mmCIF file of C-alpha atoms in Angstrom:
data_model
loop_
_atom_site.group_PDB
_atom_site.id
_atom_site.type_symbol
_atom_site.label_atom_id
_atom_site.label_comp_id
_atom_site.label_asym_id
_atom_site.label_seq_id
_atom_site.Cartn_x
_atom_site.Cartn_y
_atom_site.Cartn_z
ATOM 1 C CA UNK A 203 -14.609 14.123 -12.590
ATOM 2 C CA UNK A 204 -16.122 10.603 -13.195
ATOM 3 C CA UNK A 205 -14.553 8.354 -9.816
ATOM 4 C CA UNK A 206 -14.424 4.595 -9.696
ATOM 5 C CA UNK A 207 -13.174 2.531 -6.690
ATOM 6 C CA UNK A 208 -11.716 -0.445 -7.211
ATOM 7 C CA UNK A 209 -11.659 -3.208 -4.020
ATOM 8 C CA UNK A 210 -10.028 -6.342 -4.613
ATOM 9 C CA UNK A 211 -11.322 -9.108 -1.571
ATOM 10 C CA UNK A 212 -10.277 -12.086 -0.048
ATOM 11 C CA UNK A 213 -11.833 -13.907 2.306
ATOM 12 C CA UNK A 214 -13.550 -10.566 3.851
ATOM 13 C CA UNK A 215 -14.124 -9.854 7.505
ATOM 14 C CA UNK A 216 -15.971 -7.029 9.588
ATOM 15 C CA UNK A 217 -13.388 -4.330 8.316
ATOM 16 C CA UNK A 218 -14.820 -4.394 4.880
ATOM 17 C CA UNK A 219 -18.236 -3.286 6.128
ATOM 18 C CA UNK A 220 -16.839 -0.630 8.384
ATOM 19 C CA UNK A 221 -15.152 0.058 4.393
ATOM 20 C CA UNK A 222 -17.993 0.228 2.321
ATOM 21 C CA UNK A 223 -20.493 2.034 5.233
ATOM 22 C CA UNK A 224 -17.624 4.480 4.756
ATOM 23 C CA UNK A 225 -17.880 4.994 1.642
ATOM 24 C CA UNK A 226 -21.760 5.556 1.384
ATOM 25 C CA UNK A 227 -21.901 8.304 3.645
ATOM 26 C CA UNK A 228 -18.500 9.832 1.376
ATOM 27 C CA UNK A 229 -19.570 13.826 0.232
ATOM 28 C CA UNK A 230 -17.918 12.847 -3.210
ATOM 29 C CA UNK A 231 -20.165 9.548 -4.017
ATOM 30 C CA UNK A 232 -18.211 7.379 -6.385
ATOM 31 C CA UNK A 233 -19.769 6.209 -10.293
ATOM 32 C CA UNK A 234 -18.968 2.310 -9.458
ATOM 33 C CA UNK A 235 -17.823 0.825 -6.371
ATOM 34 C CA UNK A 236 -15.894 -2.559 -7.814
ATOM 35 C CA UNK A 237 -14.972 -5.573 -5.940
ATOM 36 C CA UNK A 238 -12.771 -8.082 -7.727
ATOM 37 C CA UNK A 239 -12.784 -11.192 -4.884
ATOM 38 C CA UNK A 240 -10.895 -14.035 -4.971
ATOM 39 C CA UNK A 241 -12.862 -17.282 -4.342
ATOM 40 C CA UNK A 242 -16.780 -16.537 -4.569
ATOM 41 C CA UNK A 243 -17.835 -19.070 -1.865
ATOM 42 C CA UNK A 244 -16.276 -17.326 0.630
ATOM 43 C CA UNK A 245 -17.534 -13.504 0.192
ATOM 44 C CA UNK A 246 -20.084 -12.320 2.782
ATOM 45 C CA UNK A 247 -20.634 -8.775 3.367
ATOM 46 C CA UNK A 248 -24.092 -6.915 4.511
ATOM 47 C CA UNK A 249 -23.344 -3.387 3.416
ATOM 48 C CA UNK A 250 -22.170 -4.677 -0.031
ATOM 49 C CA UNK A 251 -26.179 -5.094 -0.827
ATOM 50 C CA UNK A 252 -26.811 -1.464 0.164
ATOM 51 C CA UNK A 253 -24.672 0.075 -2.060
ATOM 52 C CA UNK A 254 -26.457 0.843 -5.413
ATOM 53 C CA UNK A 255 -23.313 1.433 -7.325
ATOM 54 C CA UNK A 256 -21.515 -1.764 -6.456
ATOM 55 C CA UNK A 257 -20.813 -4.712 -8.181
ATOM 56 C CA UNK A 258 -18.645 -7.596 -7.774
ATOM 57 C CA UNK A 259 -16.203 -10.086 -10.239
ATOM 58 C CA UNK A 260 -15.315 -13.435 -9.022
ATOM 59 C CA UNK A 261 -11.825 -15.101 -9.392
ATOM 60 C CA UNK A 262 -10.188 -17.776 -8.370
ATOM 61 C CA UNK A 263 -7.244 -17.946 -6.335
ATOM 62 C CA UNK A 264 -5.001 -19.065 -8.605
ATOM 63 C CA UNK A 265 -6.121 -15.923 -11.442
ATOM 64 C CA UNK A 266 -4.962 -13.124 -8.705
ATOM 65 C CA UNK A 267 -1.893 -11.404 -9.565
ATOM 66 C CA UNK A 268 -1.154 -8.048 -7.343
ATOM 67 C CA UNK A 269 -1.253 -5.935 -10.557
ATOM 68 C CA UNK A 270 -3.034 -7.961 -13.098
ATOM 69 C CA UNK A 271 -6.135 -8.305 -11.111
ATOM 70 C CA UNK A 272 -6.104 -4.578 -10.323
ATOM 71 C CA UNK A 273 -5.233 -4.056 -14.194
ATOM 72 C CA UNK A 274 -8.347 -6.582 -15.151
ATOM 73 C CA UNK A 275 -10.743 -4.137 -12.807
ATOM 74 C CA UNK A 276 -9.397 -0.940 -14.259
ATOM 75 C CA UNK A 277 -10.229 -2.031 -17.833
ATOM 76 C CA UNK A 278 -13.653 -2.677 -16.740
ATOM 77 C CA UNK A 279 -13.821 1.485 -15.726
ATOM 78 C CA UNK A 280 -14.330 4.212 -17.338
ATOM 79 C CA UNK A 281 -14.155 7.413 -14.961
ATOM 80 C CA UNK A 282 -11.634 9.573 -14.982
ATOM 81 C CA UNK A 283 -9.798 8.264 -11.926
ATOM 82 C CA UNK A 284 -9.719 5.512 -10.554
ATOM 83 C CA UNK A 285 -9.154 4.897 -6.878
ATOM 84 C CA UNK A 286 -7.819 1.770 -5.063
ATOM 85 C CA UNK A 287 -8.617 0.751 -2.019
ATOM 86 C CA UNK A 288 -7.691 -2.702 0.036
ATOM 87 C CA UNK A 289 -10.262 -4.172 1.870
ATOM 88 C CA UNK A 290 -9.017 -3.437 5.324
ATOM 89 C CA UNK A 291 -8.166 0.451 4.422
ATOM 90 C CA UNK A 292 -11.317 2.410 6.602
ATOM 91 C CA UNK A 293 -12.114 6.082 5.698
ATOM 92 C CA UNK A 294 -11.332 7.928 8.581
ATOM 93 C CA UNK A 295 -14.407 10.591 7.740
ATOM 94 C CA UNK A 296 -16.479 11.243 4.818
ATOM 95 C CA UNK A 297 -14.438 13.152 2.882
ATOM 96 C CA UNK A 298 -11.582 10.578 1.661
ATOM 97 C CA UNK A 299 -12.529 10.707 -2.153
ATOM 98 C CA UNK A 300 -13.405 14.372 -2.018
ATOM 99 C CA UNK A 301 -9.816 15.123 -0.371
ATOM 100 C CA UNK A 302 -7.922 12.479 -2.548
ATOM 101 C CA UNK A 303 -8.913 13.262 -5.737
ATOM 102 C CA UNK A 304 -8.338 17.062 -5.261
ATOM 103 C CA UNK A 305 -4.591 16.958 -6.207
ATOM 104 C CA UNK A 306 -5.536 15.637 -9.688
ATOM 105 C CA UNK A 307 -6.608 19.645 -10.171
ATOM 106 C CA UNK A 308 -2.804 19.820 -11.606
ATOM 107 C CA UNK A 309 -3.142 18.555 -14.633
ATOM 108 C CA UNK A 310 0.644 16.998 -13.871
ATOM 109 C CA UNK A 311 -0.477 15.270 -11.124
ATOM 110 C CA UNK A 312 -0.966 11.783 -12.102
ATOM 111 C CA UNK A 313 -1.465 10.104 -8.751
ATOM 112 C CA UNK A 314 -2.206 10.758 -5.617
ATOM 113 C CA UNK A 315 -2.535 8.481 -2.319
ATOM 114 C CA UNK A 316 -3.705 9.362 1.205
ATOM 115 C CA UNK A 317 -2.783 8.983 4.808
ATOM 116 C CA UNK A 318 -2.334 5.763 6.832
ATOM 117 C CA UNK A 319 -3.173 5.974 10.380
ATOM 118 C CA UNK A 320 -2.611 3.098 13.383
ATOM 119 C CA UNK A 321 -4.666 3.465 16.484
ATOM 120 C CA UNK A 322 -1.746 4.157 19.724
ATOM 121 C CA UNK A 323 -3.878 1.911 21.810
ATOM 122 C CA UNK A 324 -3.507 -1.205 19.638
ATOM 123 C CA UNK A 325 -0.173 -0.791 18.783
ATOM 124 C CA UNK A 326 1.843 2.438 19.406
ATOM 125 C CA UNK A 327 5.079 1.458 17.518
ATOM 126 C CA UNK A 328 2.918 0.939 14.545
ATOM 127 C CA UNK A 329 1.235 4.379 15.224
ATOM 128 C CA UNK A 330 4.303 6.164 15.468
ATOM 129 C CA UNK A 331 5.938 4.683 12.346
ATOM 130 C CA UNK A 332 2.872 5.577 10.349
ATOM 131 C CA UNK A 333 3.140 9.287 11.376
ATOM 132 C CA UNK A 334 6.483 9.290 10.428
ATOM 133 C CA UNK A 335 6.219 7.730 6.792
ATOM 134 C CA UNK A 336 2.812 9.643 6.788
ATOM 135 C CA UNK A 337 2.906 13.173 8.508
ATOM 136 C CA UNK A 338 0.141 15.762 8.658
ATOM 137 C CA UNK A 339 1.663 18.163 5.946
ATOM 138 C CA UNK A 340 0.524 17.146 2.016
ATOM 139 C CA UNK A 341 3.420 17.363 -0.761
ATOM 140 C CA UNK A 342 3.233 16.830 -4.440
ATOM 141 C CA UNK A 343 6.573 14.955 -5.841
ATOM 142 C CA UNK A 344 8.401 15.062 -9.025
ATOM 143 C CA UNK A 345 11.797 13.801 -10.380
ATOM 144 C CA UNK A 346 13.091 16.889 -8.744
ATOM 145 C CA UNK A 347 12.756 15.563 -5.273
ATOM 146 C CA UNK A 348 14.567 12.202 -6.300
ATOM 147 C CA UNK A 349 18.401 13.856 -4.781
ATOM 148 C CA UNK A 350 16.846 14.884 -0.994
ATOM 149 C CA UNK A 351 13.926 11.658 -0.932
ATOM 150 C CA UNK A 352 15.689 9.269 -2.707
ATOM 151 C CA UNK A 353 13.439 5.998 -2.683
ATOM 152 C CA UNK A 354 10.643 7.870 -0.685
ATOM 153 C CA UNK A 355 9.862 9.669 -4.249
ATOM 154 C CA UNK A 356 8.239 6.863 -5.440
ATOM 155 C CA UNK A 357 6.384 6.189 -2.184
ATOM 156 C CA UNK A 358 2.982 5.851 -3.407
ATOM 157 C CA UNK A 359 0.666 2.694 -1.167
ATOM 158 C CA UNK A 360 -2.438 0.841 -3.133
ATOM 159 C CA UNK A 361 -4.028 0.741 0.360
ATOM 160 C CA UNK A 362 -5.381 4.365 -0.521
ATOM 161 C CA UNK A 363 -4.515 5.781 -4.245
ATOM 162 C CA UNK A 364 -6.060 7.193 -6.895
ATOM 163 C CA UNK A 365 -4.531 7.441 -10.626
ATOM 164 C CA UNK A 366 -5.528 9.440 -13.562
ATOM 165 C CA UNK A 367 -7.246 6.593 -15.527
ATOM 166 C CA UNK A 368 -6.123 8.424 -19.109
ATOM 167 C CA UNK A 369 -1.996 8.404 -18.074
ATOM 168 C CA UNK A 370 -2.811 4.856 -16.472
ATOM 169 C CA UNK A 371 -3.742 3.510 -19.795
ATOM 170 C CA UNK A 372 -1.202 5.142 -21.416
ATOM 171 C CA UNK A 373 1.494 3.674 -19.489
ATOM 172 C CA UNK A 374 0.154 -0.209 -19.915
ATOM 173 C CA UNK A 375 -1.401 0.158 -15.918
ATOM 174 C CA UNK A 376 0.731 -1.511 -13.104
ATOM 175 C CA UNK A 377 3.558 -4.217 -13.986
ATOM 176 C CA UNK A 378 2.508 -8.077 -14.358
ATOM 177 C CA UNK A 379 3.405 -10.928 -11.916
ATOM 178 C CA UNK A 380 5.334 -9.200 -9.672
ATOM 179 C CA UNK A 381 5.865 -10.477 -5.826
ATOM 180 C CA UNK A 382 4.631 -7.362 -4.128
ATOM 181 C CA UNK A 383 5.240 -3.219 -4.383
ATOM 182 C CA UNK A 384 3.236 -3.237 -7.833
ATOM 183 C CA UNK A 385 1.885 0.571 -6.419
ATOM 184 C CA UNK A 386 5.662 1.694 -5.951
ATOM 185 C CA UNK A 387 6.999 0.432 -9.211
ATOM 186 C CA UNK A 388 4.321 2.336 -10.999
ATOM 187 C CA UNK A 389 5.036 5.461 -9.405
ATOM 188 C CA UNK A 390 8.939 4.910 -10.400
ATOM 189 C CA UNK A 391 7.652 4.797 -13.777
ATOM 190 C CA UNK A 392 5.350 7.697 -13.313
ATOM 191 C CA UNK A 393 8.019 9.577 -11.897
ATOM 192 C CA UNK A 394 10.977 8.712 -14.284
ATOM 193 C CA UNK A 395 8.671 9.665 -17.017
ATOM 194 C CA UNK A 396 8.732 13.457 -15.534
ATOM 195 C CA UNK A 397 4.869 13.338 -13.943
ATOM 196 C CA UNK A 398 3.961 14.136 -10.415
ATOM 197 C CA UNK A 399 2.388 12.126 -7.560
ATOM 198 C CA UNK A 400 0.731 14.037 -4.484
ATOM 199 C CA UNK A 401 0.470 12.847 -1.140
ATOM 200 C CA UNK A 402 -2.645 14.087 0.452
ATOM 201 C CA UNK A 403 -2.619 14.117 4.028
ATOM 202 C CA UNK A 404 -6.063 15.154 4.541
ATOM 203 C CA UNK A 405 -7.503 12.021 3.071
ATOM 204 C CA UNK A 406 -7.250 9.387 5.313
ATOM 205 C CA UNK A 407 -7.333 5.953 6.235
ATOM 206 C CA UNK A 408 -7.224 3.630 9.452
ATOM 207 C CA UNK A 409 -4.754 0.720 8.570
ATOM 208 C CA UNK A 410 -2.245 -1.115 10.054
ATOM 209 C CA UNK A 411 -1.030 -4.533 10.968
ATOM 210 C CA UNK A 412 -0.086 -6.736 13.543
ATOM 211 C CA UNK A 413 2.975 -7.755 11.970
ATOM 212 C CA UNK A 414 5.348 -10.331 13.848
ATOM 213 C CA UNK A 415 9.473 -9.599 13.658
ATOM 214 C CA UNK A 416 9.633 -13.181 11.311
ATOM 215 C CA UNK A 417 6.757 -11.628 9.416
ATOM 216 C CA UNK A 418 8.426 -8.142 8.904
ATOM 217 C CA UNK A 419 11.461 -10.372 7.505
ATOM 218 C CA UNK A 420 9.065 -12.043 5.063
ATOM 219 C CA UNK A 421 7.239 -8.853 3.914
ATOM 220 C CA UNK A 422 10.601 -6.934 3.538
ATOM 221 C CA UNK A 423 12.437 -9.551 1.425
ATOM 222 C CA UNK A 424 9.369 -9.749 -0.920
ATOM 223 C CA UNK A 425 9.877 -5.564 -1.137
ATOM 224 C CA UNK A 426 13.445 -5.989 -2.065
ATOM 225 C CA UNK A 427 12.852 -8.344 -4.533
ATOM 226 C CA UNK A 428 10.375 -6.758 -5.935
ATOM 227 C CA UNK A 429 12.636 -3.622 -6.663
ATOM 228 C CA UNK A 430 15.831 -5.539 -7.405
ATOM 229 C CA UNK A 431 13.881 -6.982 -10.694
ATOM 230 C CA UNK A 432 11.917 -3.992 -11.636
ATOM 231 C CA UNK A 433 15.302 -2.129 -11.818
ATOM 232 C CA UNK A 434 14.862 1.040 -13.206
ATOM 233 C CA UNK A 435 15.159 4.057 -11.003
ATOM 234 C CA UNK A 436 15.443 1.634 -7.844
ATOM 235 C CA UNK A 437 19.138 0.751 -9.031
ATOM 236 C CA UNK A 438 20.275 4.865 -8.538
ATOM 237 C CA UNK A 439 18.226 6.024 -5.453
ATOM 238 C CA UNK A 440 19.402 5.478 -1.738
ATOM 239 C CA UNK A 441 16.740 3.797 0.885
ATOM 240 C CA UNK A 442 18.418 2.257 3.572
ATOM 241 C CA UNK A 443 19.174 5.660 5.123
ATOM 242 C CA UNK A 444 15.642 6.879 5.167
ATOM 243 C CA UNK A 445 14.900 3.070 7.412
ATOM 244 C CA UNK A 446 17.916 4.314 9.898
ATOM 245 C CA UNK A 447 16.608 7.599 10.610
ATOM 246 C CA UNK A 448 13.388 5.743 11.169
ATOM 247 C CA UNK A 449 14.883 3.703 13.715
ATOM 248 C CA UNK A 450 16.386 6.923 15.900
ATOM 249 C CA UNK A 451 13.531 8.846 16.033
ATOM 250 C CA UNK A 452 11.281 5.623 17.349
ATOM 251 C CA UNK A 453 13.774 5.028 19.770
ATOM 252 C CA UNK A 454 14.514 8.594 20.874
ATOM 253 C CA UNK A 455 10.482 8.896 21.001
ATOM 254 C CA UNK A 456 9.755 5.772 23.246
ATOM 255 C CA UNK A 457 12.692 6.882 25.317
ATOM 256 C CA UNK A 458 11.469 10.428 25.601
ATOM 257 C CA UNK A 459 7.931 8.820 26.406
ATOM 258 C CA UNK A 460 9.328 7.070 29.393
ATOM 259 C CA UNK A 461 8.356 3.873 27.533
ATOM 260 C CA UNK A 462 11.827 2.179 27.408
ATOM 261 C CA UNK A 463 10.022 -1.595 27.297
ATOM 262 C CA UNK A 464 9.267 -0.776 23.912
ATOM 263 C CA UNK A 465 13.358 -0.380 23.271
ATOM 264 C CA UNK A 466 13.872 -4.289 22.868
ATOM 265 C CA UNK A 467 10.969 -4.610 20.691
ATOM 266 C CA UNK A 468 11.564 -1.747 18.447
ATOM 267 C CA UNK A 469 15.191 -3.023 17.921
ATOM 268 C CA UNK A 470 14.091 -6.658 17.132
ATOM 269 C CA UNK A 471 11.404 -5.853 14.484
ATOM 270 C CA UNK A 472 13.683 -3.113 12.929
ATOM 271 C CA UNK A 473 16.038 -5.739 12.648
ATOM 272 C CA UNK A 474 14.128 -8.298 11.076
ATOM 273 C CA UNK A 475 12.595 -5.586 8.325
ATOM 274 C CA UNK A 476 16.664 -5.279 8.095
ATOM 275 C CA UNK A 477 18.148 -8.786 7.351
ATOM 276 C CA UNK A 478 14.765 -9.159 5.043
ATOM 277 C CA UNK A 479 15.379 -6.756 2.939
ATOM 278 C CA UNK A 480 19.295 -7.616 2.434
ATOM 279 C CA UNK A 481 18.506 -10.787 2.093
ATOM 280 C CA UNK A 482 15.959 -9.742 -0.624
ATOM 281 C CA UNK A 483 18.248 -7.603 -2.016
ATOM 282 C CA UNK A 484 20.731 -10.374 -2.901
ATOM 283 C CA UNK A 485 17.828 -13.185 -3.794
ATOM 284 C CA UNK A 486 19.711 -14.386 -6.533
ATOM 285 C CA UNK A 487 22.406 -15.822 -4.462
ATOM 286 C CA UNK A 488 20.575 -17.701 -2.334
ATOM 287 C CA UNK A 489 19.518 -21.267 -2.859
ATOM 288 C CA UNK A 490 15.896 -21.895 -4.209
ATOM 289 C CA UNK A 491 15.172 -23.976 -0.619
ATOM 290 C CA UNK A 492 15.679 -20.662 1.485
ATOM 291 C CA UNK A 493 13.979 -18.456 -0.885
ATOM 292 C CA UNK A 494 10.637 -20.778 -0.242
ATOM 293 C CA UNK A 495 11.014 -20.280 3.872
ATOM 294 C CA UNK A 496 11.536 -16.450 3.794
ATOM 295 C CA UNK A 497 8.972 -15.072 1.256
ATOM 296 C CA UNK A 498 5.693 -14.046 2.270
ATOM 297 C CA UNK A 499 4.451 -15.298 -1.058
ATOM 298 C CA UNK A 500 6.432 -18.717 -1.757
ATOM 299 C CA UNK A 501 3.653 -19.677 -4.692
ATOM 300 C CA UNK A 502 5.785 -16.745 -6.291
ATOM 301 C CA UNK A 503 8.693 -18.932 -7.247
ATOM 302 C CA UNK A 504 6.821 -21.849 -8.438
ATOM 303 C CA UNK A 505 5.606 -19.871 -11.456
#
């Protein structure tokens, strides 16, 4: 199969070398390594140069939408699949591509995305609730699964996919001006239109963030949002349950640790991912002024 990677950039930093060094010394080499970055005066990078299959589109700031820009580098591909990376995603070992694009051997599978990992040093809460909403075990997932995963069916993170580029055409690629979650509301598509997407534990990824409880609020009601107007599937499935259970087992962990600092902290940032995504659930009754303080992306709503 013919791979392309597609990286959009802004404003890069040291974690997009440690990226693209990555992916040189990857056992499946890509056809076209593709950077679409957002303002050209401020992209630096040293291993960009050293790759012989890269190349690089400039935008400006006000072009980038979360699925229109990925859309615009797709239709500038031609392999077979098409994987998607974020700049701040870092193979874990060289066989990412090799181990992500192996599900696509089903000729049902239509997408496929790998495992995030956090580094327990840095920030163990993080770590923990990546292992849970990434374990070690791979699954494929159809419309079968939607009654026992509910909302987790179309769980499906542009940090580390790959698509099938022929059923990504087909379906008009990810949706247009949208807040945030354009990965997720693809899969829902995918899904609803009885193809699979396999998770594929053995292709990995360091990535994680630093995230601040009034952050987790922002990023949360930007989620909701996002699903309230693509509609859909999101209207039938259940999701706050699968957050809950998330919730005990941290706790329980920490406590069975002997880490029971971590309790307060936990509980606070839980919280906040909480009232966010209420809130975002019931945007449309709020008042235009409050809307602006609590998204992540307020140049959203001035549109």
């Amino acid at each position: 199969m013919k791979i392309d990677v597609i990286i959009p950039t802004y404003k890069p930093d040291e974690k997009l070398d440690k990226n693209l060094r990555m992916l040189r010394r990857q056992t499946l080499q890509p056809d076209r390594i593709l950077l679409i970055n957002t303002e050209e005066e401020l992209f630096h990078s040293r291993e960009f140069a050293k790759l012989p299959q890269g190349e690089i589109v400039h935008i400006r700031k006000a072009e980038f939408d979360h699925g229109g820009t990925r859309n615009r580098a797709a239709a500038m591909c031609s392999g077979d699949i098409i994987v998607l990376l974020t700049q701040d995603a870092i193979p874990a070992d060289e066989f990412l591509l090799e181990n992500l694009t192996k599900p696509f051997a089903d000729p049902e599978v239509c997408a496929a995305y790998g495992r995030q990992m956090a580094d327990w040093k840095d920030n163990p809460v993080e770590a923990y609730t990546r292992q849970f909403n990434y374990p070690k075990e791979s699954r494929v997932k159809s419309k079968d699964d939607l009654p026992t995963l509910g909302i987790k069916t179309f769980f499906c993170s542009n940090v580390c996919a790959a698509y099938r580029k022929s059923v990504y055409d087909d379906m008009g690629g990810f949706p247009l001006h949208t807040i945030f979650n354009e990965d997720m509301i693809f899969a829902s598509r995918l899904i609803e239109a009885g193809k699979k997407i396999a998770y594929a534990a053995d292709a990995r990824v360091w990535h994680w963030h630093n995230y601040t409880g009034v952050e987790q609020l922002k990023r949360n009601f930007d989620l909701a949002v996002s699903q309230v107007d693509a509609g859909g599937l999101f209207r039938t499935v259940r999701s706050e349950s699968e957050g809950i259970r998330l919730v005990k087992t941290t706790l329980a962990y920490f406590i069975r640790k002997g880490r029971p600092g971590l309790v307060p902290h936990i509980i606070w940032q839980n919280g906040m991912k909480y009232v966010g995504y209420k809130l975002g659930q019931n945007y449309r009754r709020l008042p235009k002024w409050l809307i602006l303080k609590i998204s992540l992306n307020p140049s959203y709503w001035k549109m």
